[in-house]
mmCIF file of C-alpha atoms and ligand atoms in Angstrom:
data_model
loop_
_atom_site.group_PDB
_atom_site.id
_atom_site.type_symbol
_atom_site.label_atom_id
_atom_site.label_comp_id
_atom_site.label_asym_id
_atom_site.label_seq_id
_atom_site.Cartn_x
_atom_site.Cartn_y
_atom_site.Cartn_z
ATOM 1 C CA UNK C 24 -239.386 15.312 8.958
ATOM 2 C CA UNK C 25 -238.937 13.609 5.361
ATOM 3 C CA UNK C 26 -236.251 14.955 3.219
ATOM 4 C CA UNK C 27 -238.404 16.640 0.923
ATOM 5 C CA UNK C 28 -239.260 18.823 4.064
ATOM 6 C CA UNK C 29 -236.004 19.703 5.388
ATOM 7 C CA UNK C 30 -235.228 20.880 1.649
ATOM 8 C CA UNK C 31 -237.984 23.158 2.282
ATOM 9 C CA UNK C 32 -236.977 24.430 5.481
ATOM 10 C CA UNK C 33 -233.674 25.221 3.652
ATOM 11 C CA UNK C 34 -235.165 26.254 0.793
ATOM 12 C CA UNK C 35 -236.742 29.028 3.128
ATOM 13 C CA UNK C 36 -234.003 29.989 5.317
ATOM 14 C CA UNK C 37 -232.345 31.191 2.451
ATOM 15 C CA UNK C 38 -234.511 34.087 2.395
ATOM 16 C CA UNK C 39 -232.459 35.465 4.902
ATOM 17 C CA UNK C 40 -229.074 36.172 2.678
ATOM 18 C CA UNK C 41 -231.384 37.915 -0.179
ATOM 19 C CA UNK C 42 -230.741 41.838 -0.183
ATOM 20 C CA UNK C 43 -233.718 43.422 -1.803
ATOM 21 C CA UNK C 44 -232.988 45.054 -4.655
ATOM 22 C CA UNK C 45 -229.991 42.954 -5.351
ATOM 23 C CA UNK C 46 -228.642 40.641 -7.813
ATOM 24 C CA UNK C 47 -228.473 37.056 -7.007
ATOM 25 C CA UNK C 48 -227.117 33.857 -8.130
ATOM 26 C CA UNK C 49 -229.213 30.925 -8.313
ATOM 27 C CA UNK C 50 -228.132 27.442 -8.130
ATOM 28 C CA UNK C 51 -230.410 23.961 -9.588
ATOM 29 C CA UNK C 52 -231.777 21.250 -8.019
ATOM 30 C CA UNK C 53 -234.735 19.677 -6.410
ATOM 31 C CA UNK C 54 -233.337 22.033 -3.128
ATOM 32 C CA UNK C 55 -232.722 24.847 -5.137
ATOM 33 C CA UNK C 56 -236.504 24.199 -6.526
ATOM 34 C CA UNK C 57 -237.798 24.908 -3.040
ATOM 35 C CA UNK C 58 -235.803 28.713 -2.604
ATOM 36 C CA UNK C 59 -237.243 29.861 -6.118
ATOM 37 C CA UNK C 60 -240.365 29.068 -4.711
ATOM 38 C CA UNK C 61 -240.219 30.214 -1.285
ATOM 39 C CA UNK C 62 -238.128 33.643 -3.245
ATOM 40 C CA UNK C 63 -241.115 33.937 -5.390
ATOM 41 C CA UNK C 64 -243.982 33.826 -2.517
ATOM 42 C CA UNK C 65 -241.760 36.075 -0.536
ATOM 43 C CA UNK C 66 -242.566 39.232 -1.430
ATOM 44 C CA UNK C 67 -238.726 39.936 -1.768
ATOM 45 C CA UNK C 68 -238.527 42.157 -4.760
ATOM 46 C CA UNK C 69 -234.947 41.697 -6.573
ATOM 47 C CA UNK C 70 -233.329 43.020 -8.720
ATOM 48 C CA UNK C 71 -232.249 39.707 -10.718
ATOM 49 C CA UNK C 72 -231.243 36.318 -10.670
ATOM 50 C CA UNK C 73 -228.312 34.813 -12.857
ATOM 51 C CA UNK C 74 -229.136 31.475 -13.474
ATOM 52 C CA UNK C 75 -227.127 27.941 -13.769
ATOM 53 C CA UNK C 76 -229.368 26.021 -15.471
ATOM 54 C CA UNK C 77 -232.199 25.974 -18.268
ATOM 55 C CA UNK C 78 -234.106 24.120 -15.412
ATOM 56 C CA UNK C 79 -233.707 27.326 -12.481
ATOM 57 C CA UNK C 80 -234.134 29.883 -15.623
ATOM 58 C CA UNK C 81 -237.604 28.289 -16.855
ATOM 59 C CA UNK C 82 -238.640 27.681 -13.315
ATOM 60 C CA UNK C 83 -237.831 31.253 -12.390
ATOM 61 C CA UNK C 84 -239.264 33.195 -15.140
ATOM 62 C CA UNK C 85 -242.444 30.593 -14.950
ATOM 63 C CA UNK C 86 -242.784 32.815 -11.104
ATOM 64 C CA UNK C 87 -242.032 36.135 -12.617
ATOM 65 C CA UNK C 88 -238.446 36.667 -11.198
ATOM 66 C CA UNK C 89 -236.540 38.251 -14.232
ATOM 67 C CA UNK C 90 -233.459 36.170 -15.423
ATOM 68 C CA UNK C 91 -230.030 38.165 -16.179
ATOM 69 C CA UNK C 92 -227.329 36.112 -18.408
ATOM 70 C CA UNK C 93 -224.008 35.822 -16.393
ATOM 71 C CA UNK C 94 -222.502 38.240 -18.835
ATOM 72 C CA UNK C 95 -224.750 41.213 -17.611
ATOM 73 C CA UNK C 96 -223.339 41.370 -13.983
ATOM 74 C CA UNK C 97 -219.997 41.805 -12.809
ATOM 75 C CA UNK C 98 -220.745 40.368 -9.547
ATOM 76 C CA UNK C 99 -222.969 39.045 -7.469
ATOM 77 C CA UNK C 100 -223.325 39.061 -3.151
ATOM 78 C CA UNK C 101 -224.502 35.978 -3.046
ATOM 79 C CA UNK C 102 -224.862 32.391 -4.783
ATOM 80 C CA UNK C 103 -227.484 29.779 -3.755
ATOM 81 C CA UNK C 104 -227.214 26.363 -4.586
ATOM 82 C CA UNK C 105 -227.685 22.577 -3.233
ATOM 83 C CA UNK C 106 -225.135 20.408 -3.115
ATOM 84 C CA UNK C 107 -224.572 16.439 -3.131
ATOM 85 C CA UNK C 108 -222.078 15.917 -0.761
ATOM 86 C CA UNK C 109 -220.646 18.332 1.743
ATOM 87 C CA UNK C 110 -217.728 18.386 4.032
ATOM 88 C CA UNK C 111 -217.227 20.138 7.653
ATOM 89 C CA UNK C 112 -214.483 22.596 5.609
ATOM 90 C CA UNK C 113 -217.174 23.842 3.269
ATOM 91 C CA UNK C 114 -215.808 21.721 0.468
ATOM 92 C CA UNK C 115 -218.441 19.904 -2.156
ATOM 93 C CA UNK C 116 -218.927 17.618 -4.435
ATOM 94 C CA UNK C 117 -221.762 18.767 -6.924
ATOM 95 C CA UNK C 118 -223.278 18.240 -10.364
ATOM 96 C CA UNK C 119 -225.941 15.326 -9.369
ATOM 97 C CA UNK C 120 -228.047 17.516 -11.547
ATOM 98 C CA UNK C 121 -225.534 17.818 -14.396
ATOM 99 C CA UNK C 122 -225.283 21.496 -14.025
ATOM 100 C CA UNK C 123 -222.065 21.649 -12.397
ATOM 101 C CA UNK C 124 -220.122 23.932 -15.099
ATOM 102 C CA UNK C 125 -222.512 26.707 -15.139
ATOM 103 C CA UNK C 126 -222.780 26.867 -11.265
ATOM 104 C CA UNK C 127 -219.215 26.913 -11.228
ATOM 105 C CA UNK C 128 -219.044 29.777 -13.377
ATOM 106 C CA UNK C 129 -221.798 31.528 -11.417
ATOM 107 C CA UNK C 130 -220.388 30.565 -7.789
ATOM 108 C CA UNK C 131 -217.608 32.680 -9.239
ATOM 109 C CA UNK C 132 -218.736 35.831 -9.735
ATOM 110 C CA UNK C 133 -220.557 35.832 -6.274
ATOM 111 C CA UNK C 134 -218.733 36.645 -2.943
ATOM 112 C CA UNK C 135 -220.559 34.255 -1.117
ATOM 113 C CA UNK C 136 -221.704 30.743 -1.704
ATOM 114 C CA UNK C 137 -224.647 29.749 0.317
ATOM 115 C CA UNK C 138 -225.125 25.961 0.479
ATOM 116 C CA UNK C 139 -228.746 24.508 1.161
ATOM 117 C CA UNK C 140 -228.562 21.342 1.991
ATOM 118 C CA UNK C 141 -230.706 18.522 4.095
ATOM 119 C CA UNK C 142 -228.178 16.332 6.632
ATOM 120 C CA UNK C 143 -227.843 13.870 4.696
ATOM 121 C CA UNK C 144 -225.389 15.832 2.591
ATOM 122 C CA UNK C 145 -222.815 16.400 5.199
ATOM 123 C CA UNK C 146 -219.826 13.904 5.248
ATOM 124 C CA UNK C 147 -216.858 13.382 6.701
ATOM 125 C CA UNK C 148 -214.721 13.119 3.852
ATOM 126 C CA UNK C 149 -216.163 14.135 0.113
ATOM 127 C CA UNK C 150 -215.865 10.514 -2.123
ATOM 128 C CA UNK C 151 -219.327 8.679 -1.270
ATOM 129 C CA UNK C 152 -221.398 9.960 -3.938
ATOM 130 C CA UNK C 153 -219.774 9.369 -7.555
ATOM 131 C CA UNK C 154 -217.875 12.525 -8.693
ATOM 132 C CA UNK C 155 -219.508 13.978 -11.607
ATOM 133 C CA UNK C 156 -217.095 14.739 -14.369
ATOM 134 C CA UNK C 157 -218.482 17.589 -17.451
ATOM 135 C CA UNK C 158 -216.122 15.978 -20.756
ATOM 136 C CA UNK C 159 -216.460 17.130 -24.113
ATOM 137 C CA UNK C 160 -217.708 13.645 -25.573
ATOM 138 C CA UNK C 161 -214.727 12.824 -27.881
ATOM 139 C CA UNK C 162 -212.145 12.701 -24.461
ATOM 140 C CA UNK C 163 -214.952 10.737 -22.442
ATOM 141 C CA UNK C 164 -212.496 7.744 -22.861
ATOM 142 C CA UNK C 165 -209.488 8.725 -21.991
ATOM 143 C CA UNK C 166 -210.759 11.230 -18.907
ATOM 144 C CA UNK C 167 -211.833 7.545 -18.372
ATOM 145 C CA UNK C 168 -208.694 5.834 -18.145
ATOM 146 C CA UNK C 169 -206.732 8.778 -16.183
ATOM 147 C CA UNK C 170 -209.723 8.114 -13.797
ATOM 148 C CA UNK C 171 -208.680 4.522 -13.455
ATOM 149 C CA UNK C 172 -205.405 4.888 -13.330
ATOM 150 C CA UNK C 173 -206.100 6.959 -9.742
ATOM 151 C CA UNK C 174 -208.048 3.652 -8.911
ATOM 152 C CA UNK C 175 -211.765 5.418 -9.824
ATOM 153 C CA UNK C 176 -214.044 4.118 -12.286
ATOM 154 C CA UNK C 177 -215.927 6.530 -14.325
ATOM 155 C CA UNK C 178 -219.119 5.930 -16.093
ATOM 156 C CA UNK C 179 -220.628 7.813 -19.043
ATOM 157 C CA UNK C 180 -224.305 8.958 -17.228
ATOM 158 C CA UNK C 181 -226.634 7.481 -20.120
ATOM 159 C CA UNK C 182 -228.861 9.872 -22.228
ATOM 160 C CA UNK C 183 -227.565 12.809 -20.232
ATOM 161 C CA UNK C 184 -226.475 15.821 -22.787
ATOM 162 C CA UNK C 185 -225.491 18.738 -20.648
ATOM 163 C CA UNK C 186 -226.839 22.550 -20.926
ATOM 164 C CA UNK C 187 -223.274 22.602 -22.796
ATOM 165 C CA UNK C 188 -224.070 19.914 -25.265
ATOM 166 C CA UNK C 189 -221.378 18.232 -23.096
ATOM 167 C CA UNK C 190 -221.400 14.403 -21.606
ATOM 168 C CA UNK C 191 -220.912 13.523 -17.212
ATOM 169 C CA UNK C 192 -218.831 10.985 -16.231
ATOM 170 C CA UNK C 193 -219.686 9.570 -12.593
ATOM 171 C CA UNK C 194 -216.827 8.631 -11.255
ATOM 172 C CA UNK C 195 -216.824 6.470 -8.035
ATOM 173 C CA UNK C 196 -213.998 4.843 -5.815
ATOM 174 C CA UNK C 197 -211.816 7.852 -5.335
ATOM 175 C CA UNK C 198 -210.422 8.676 -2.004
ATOM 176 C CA UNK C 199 -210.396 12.718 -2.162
ATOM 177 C CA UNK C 200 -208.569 13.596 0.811
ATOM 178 C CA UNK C 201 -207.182 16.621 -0.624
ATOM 179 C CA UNK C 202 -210.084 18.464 -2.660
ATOM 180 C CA UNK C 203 -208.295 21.721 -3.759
ATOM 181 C CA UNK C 204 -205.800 19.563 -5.162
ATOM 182 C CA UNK C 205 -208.011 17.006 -6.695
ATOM 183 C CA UNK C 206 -210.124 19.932 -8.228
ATOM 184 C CA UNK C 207 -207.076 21.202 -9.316
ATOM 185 C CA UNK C 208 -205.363 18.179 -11.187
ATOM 186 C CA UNK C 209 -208.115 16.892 -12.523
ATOM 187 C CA UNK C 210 -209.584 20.454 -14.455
ATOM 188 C CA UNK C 211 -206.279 20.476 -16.522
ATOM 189 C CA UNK C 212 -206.823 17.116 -18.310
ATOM 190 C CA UNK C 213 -207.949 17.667 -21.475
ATOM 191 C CA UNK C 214 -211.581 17.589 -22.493
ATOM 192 C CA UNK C 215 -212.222 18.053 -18.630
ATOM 193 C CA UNK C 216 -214.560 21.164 -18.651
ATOM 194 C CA UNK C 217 -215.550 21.187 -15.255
ATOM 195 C CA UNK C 218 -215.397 18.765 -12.122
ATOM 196 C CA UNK C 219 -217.665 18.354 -9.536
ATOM 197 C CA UNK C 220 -215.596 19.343 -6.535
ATOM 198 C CA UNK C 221 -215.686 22.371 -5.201
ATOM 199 C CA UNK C 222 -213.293 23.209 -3.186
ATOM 200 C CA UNK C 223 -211.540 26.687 -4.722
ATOM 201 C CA UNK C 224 -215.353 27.609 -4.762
ATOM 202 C CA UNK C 225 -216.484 25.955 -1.737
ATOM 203 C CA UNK C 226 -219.402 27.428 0.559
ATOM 204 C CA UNK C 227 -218.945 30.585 2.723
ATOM 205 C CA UNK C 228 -222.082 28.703 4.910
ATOM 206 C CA UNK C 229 -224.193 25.748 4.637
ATOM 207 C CA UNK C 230 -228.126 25.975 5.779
ATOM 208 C CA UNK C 231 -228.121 22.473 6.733
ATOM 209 C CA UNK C 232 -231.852 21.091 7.476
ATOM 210 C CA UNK C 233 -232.190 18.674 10.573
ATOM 211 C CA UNK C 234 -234.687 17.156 12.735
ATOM 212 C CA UNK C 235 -234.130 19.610 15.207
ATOM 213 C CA UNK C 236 -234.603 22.692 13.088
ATOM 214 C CA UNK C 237 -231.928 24.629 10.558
ATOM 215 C CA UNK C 238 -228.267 24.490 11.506
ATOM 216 C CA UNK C 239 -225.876 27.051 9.991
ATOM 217 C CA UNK C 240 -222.226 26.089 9.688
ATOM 218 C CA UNK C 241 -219.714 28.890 8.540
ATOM 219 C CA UNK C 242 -216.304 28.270 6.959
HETATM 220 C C1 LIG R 25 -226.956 20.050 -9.627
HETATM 221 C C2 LIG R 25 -226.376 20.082 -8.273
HETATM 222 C C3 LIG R 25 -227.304 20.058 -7.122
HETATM 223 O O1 LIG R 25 -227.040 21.157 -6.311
HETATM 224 C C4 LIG R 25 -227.110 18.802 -6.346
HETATM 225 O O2 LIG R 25 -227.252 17.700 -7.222
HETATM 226 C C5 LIG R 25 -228.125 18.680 -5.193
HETATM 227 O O3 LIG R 25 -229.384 18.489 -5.721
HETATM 228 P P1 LIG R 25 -230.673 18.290 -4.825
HETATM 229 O O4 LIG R 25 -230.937 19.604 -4.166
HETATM 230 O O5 LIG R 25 -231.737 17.904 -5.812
HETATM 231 O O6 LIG R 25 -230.392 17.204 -3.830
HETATM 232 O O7 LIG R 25 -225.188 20.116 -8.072
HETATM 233 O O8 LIG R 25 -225.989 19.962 -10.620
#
């Protein structure tokens, strides 16, 4: 199967965690792309989706599904969303896609985060693909230089303005063996708005496509 099919698969199994009449959270990417779709030919009728990106939002409403701003729910049962890189604890490293602030605020208000994700995304350790970074543009250079100090080198993502008029840094070269506390130090610097490992908001279960069908991991 090519990737682009296992991200279907996933895209589909996803089905299964959608409560009719609910309120769900929906997550961006070219994964992600595949559950709005397979959502929308359903049938499922729901009551909402809070989106984390202008891409998922125009997508969505282009199928009908009606699109609720964050600040309309309280919470949400579930959150569905790709990721780039995932580890056997649940822990990720998101934000290929740039929208890594807005699903983090969205993951939040959900009580479960559903990962879709084809095999190629599950890892050992989180570190391989370069951490995205959301900066407000004037720290970019000194988020820069804390980076290399911890022996990663950070580079500003050209032409990429975020849904928050905010800049990525890519950061690669880390060695992340402790994600909570990475997450952790690194979201205080200042002009940090969001980074790209998940690990206080990592998955409750990850749909992971194979060759051999859809394997569900729980954490
Ligand atoms: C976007 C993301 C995506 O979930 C991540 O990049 C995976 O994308 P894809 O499903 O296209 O491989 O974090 O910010």
């Amino acid at each position: 199967m090519t990737q682009d099919e296992l991200k279907t698969l996933v895209g589909q199994a996803a089905l299964h965690y959608v409560q009719p009449d609910s309120i769900i959270g929906v997550g961006t990417g070219s994964t992600v792309d595949k559950f709005i779709d397979a959502l929308a030919a359903s049938g499922i009728a729901i009551a909402g989706a809070v989106s984390s990106s202008l891409r998922s939002t125009e997508r969505m409403k282009a199928l009908g599904i009606l699109v609720l701003e964050a600040s309309e729910v309280e919470s949400l049962g579930v959150y569905i969303d790709g990721a780039d890189e995932i580890d056997h604890a649940g822990h990720m490293i998101k934000g290929g896609g740039a929208a890594l602030t807005r699903e983090k605020i969205v993951a939040d208000l959900a009580d479960s985060f559903v990962c879709i994700a084809d095999e190629s995304k599950l890892v050992e350790a989180l570190g391989k693909f370069p951490v995205p970074v959301e900066v407000i543009p004037m720290a970019a250079a000194q988020v820069a230089r804390r980076f290399a100090a911890m022996g990663g080198v950070a580079t500003l993502r050209p032409g990429c303005v975020t849904d928050n008029s905010c800049h990525i840094l890519d950061v690669t070269g880390l060695q992340i063996a402790e994600p909570l506390a990475f997450e952790t130090e690194v979201n205080q610097w200042p002009g940090v708005v969001t980074v790209g490992v998940f690990a206080r908001h990592r998955a409750s279960v990850c749909l992971l496509g194979t060759a051999a069908g859809v394997k569900t991991l729980s954490f």
